[in-house]
């Protein structure tokens, strides 16, 4: 019973892929149509991988900018502390 259930799940998943592209169920497709659908899916995957890589690069740039900003803020804060210490020493 479990095998029948998983087979029907697979069929539904495959049909969900082929129906919008070809207007037919996977089991009704010719080998050529199946190969075309698979090639389209590979192209979509490749395009999505490029998009993901671009988004990751943007995230990395953002992270670097935030880290740089935090470092600059720390230097600025440290400079204020040093200035305050200098002022306290010289105004006693």
N, CA and C atoms as an extended XYZ file, in Angstrom:
276
Properties=species:S:1:pos:R:3:atomname:S:1:resname:S:1:resid:I:1 pbc="F F F"
N         0.814       -1.192        0.000 N   UNK     1
C         0.000        0.000        0.000 CA  UNK     1
C         0.861        1.261        0.000 C   UNK     1
N         1.961        1.242        0.737 N   UNK     2
C         2.837        2.407        0.794 CA  UNK     2
C         3.444        2.694       -0.573 C   UNK     2
N         3.835        1.634       -1.310 N   UNK     3
C         4.418        1.832       -2.635 CA  UNK     3
C         3.422        2.467       -3.591 C   UNK     3
N         2.147        2.032       -3.531 N   UNK     4
C         1.118        2.625       -4.384 CA  UNK     4
C         0.942        4.096       -4.055 C   UNK     4
N         0.960        4.403       -2.764 N   UNK     5
C         0.776        5.791       -2.331 CA  UNK     5
C         1.921        6.660       -2.826 C   UNK     5
N         3.154        6.196       -2.671 N   UNK     6
C         4.293        7.003       -3.105 CA  UNK     6
C         4.346        7.099       -4.627 C   UNK     6
N         3.917        6.053       -5.325 N   UNK     7
C         3.879        6.107       -6.787 CA  UNK     7
C         2.863        7.143       -7.246 C   UNK     7
N         1.699        7.187       -6.599 N   UNK     8
C         0.699        8.179       -6.993 CA  UNK     8
C         1.166        9.590       -6.639 C   UNK     8
N         1.911        9.730       -5.537 N   UNK     9
C         2.488       11.036       -5.198 CA  UNK     9
C         3.473       11.476       -6.274 C   UNK     9
N         4.310       10.548       -6.713 N   UNK    10
C         5.278       10.866       -7.769 CA  UNK    10
C         4.557       11.276       -9.053 C   UNK    10
N         3.503       10.532       -9.387 N   UNK    11
C         2.745       10.864      -10.595 CA  UNK    11
C         2.145       12.260      -10.498 C   UNK    11
N         1.596       12.598       -9.346 N   UNK    12
C         1.020       13.936       -9.159 CA  UNK    12
C         2.102       15.010       -9.277 C   UNK    12
N         3.264       14.742       -8.709 N   UNK    13
C         4.357       15.715       -8.791 CA  UNK    13
C         4.818       15.902      -10.234 C   UNK    13
N         4.949       14.807      -10.956 N   UNK    14
C         5.354       14.899      -12.362 CA  UNK    14
C         4.284       15.598      -13.195 C   UNK    14
N         3.015       15.281      -12.919 N   UNK    15
C         1.922       15.942      -13.630 CA  UNK    15
C         1.924       17.445      -13.354 C   UNK    15
N         2.260       17.831      -12.133 N   UNK    16
C         2.310       19.255      -11.780 CA  UNK    16
C         3.408       19.975      -12.559 C   UNK    16
N         4.407       19.241      -12.993 N   UNK    17
C         5.483       19.827      -13.798 CA  UNK    17
C         5.077       19.900      -15.270 C   UNK    17
N         4.500       18.815      -15.801 N   UNK    18
C         4.215       18.774      -17.240 CA  UNK    18
C         2.928       19.485      -17.623 C   UNK    18
N         1.924       19.462      -16.765 N   UNK    19
C         0.628       20.029      -17.158 CA  UNK    19
C         0.731       21.505      -17.560 C   UNK    19
N         1.349       22.369      -16.739 N   UNK    20
C         1.416       23.778      -17.150 CA  UNK    20
C         2.254       24.004      -18.410 C   UNK    20
N         3.200       23.134      -18.667 N   UNK    21
C         4.086       23.318      -19.818 CA  UNK    21
C         3.504       22.727      -21.099 C   UNK    21
N         2.851       21.578      -20.974 N   UNK    22
C         2.396       20.860      -22.168 CA  UNK    22
C         0.891       20.623      -22.206 C   UNK    22
N         0.214       20.844      -21.091 N   UNK    23
C        -1.226       20.586      -21.051 CA  UNK    23
C        -1.568       19.110      -21.046 C   UNK    23
N        -0.631       18.305      -20.557 N   UNK    24
C        -0.905       16.865      -20.461 CA  UNK    24
C        -0.155       16.273      -19.281 C   UNK    24
N        -0.609       15.076      -18.915 N   UNK    25
C         0.018       14.373      -17.797 CA  UNK    25
C         1.358       13.790      -18.251 C   UNK    25
N         2.234       13.567      -17.262 N   UNK    26
C         3.560       13.006      -17.540 CA  UNK    26
C         3.443       11.686      -18.296 C   UNK    26
N         2.522       10.839      -17.869 N   UNK    27
C         2.376        9.513      -18.488 CA  UNK    27
C         1.894        9.602      -19.934 C   UNK    27
N         1.347       10.742      -20.338 N   UNK    28
C         0.879       10.931      -21.711 CA  UNK    28
C         1.959       11.531      -22.620 C   UNK    28
N         3.059       11.947      -22.033 N   UNK    29
C         4.114       12.623      -22.795 CA  UNK    29
C         4.951       11.631      -23.587 C   UNK    29
N         5.415       12.093      -24.742 N   UNK    30
C         6.371       11.301      -25.512 CA  UNK    30
C         7.755       11.485      -24.886 C   UNK    30
N         8.669       10.643      -25.270 N   UNK    31
C        10.044       10.764      -24.784 CA  UNK    31
C        10.605       12.137      -25.151 C   UNK    31
N        10.342       12.582      -26.357 N   UNK    32
C        10.831       13.888      -26.803 CA  UNK    32
C        10.262       15.015      -25.929 C   UNK    32
N         8.982       14.934      -25.607 N   UNK    33
C         8.368       15.955      -24.743 CA  UNK    33
C         8.971       15.919      -23.343 C   UNK    33
N         9.207       14.719      -22.836 N   UNK    34
C         9.831       14.586      -21.513 CA  UNK    34
C        11.220       15.211      -21.516 C   UNK    34
N        11.983       14.942      -22.572 N   UNK    35
C        13.329       15.508      -22.676 CA  UNK    35
C        13.278       17.034      -22.765 C   UNK    35
N        12.289       17.554      -23.483 N   UNK    36
C        12.126       19.006      -23.589 CA  UNK    36
C        11.808       19.611      -22.230 C   UNK    36
N        10.892       18.976      -21.500 N   UNK    37
C        10.535       19.469      -20.162 CA  UNK    37
C        11.755       19.423      -19.249 C   UNK    37
N        12.501       18.332      -19.298 N   UNK    38
C        13.697       18.219      -18.460 CA  UNK    38
C        14.741       19.270      -18.835 C   UNK    38
N        14.904       19.539      -20.118 N   UNK    39
C        15.848       20.576      -20.546 CA  UNK    39
C        15.394       21.946      -20.046 C   UNK    39
N        14.081       22.209      -20.117 N   UNK    40
C        13.548       23.474      -19.596 CA  UNK    40
C        13.807       23.598      -18.101 C   UNK    40
N        13.601       22.506      -17.377 N   UNK    41
C        13.843       22.523      -15.930 CA  UNK    41
C        15.312       22.784      -15.630 C   UNK    41
N        16.208       22.162      -16.400 N   UNK    42
C        17.642       22.401      -16.200 CA  UNK    42
C        17.986       23.872      -16.443 C   UNK    42
N        17.396       24.455      -17.470 N   UNK    43
C        17.638       25.879      -17.756 CA  UNK    43
C        17.133       26.756      -16.620 C   UNK    43
N        15.945       26.431      -16.100 N   UNK    44
C        15.399       27.188      -14.972 CA  UNK    44
C        16.297       27.055      -13.746 C   UNK    44
N        16.790       25.849      -13.510 N   UNK    45
C        17.686       25.622      -12.367 CA  UNK    45
C        18.966       26.433      -12.539 C   UNK    45
N        19.543       26.402      -13.737 N   UNK    46
C        20.768       27.172      -13.994 CA  UNK    46
C        20.538       28.663      -13.762 C   UNK    46
N        19.423       29.179      -14.273 N   UNK    47
C        19.114       30.603      -14.098 CA  UNK    47
C        18.926       30.939      -12.623 C   UNK    47
N        18.271       30.050      -11.894 N   UNK    48
C        18.072       30.290      -10.461 CA  UNK    48
C        19.384       30.228       -9.692 C   UNK    48
N        20.283       29.344      -10.093 N   UNK    49
C        21.588       29.280       -9.433 CA  UNK    49
C        22.366       30.579       -9.639 C   UNK    49
N        22.269       31.158      -10.832 N   UNK    50
C        22.927       32.442      -11.104 CA  UNK    50
C        22.311       33.527      -10.227 C   UNK    50
N        20.964       33.544      -10.157 N   UNK    51
C        20.290       34.537       -9.310 CA  UNK    51
C        20.703       34.398       -7.854 C   UNK    51
N        20.777       33.167       -7.377 N   UNK    52
C        21.173       32.922       -5.982 CA  UNK    52
C        22.603       33.404       -5.747 C   UNK    52
N        23.495       33.123       -6.695 N   UNK    53
C        24.892       33.568       -6.550 CA  UNK    53
C        24.967       35.094       -6.498 C   UNK    53
N        24.169       35.767       -7.330 N   UNK    54
C        24.154       37.239       -7.301 CA  UNK    54
C        23.634       37.753       -5.962 C   UNK    54
N        22.566       37.129       -5.471 N   UNK    55
C        22.018       37.551       -4.175 CA  UNK    55
C        23.025       37.305       -3.057 C   UNK    55
N        23.737       36.184       -3.126 N   UNK    56
C        24.744       35.885       -2.115 CA  UNK    56
C        25.864       36.915       -2.154 C   UNK    56
N        26.259       37.307       -3.362 N   UNK    57
C        27.305       38.330       -3.493 CA  UNK    57
C        26.838       39.646       -2.884 C   UNK    57
N        25.563       40.003       -3.122 N   UNK    58
C        25.032       41.233       -2.517 CA  UNK    58
C        25.011       41.131       -1.004 C   UNK    58
N        24.622       39.970       -0.487 N   UNK    59
C        24.619       39.767        0.973 CA  UNK    59
C        26.036       39.884        1.530 C   UNK    59
N        26.997       39.297        0.829 N   UNK    60
C        28.392       39.376        1.276 CA  UNK    60
C        28.882       40.822        1.281 C   UNK    60
N        28.511       41.582        0.238 N   UNK    61
C        28.899       43.000        0.192 CA  UNK    61
C        28.261       43.767        1.349 C   UNK    61
N        26.997       43.484        1.611 N   UNK    62
C        26.302       44.145        2.712 CA  UNK    62
C        26.975       43.814        4.039 C   UNK    62
N        27.264       42.520        4.245 N   UNK    63
C        27.934       42.103        5.485 CA  UNK    63
C        29.277       42.813        5.648 C   UNK    63
N        30.034       42.916        4.558 N   UNK    64
C        31.335       43.595        4.619 CA  UNK    64
C        31.155       45.075        4.945 C   UNK    64
N        30.136       45.701        4.360 N   UNK    65
C        29.889       47.119        4.634 CA  UNK    65
C        29.482       47.331        6.088 C   UNK    65
N        28.661       46.430        6.614 N   UNK    66
C        28.251       46.535        8.020 CA  UNK    66
C        29.459       46.343        8.927 C   UNK    66
N        30.277       45.333        8.633 N   UNK    67
C        31.472       45.092        9.450 CA  UNK    67
C        32.401       46.301        9.402 C   UNK    67
N        32.571       46.881        8.223 N   UNK    68
C        33.412       48.068        8.093 CA  UNK    68
C        32.820       49.231        8.885 C   UNK    68
N        31.509       49.398        8.805 N   UNK    69
C        30.851       50.456        9.567 CA  UNK    69
C        31.009       50.274       11.059 C   UNK    69
N        30.888       49.036       11.518 N   UNK    70
C        31.074       48.764       12.946 CA  UNK    70
C        32.511       49.044       13.374 C   UNK    70
N        33.449       48.664       12.512 N   UNK    71
C        34.860       48.926       12.823 CA  UNK    71
C        35.120       50.430       12.890 C   UNK    71
N        34.570       51.165       11.943 N   UNK    72
C        34.739       52.624       11.949 CA  UNK    72
C        34.085       53.243       13.183 C   UNK    72
N        32.908       52.734       13.558 N   UNK    73
C        32.230       53.244       14.753 CA  UNK    73
C        33.053       52.962       16.004 C   UNK    73
N        33.655       51.772       16.058 N   UNK    74
C        34.493       51.429       17.211 CA  UNK    74
C        35.714       52.344       17.274 C   UNK    74
N        36.325       52.602       16.116 N   UNK    75
C        37.479       53.510       16.091 CA  UNK    75
C        37.061       54.912       16.518 C   UNK    75
N        35.925       55.354       16.031 N   UNK    76
C        35.424       56.676       16.382 CA  UNK    76
C        35.151       56.756       17.885 C   UNK    76
N        34.470       55.711       18.413 N   UNK    77
C        34.174       55.682       19.849 CA  UNK    77
C        35.467       55.643       20.656 C   UNK    77
N        36.434       54.860       20.213 N   UNK    78
C        37.722       54.785       20.900 CA  UNK    78
C        38.416       56.142       20.864 C   UNK    78
N        38.308       56.841       19.747 N   UNK    79
C        38.884       58.176       19.642 CA  UNK    79
C        38.230       59.145       20.606 C   UNK    79
N        36.911       59.023       20.773 N   UNK    80
C        36.221       59.888       21.736 CA  UNK    80
C        36.671       59.599       23.154 C   UNK    80
N        36.857       58.318       23.469 N   UNK    81
C        37.322       57.949       24.810 CA  UNK    81
C        38.717       58.513       25.035 C   UNK    81
N        39.576       58.366       24.026 N   UNK    82
C        40.930       58.909       24.158 CA  UNK    82
C        40.894       60.428       24.303 C   UNK    82
N        40.021       61.092       23.548 N   UNK    83
C        39.889       62.541       23.647 CA  UNK    83
C        39.379       62.938       25.028 C   UNK    83
N        38.416       62.188       25.540 N   UNK    84
C        37.883       62.469       26.876 CA  UNK    84
C        38.962       62.264       27.931 C   UNK    84
N        39.731       61.190       27.808 N   UNK    85
C        40.826       60.941       28.752 CA  UNK    85
C        41.858       62.064       28.687 C   UNK    85
N        42.201       62.499       27.494 N   UNK    86
C        43.152       63.594       27.330 CA  UNK    86
C        42.605       64.868       27.974 C   UNK    86
N        41.309       65.143       27.729 N   UNK    87
C        40.695       66.345       28.301 CA  UNK    87
C        40.683       66.274       29.821 C   UNK    87
N        40.385       65.111       30.367 N   UNK    88
C        40.360       64.956       31.826 CA  UNK    88
C        41.758       65.147       32.416 C   UNK    88
N        42.774       64.631       31.747 N   UNK    89
C        44.145       64.770       32.250 CA  UNK    89
C        44.616       66.223       32.190 C   UNK    89
N        44.238       66.925       31.171 N   UNK    90
C        44.737       68.281       30.957 CA  UNK    90
C        43.910       69.365       31.637 C   UNK    90
N        42.793       69.018       32.209 N   UNK    91
C        41.955       70.024       32.859 CA  UNK    91
C        41.850       69.800       34.356 C   UNK    91
N        42.809       69.165       34.934 N   UNK    92
C        42.786       68.932       36.379 CA  UNK    92
C        43.512       69.987       37.082 C   UNK    92
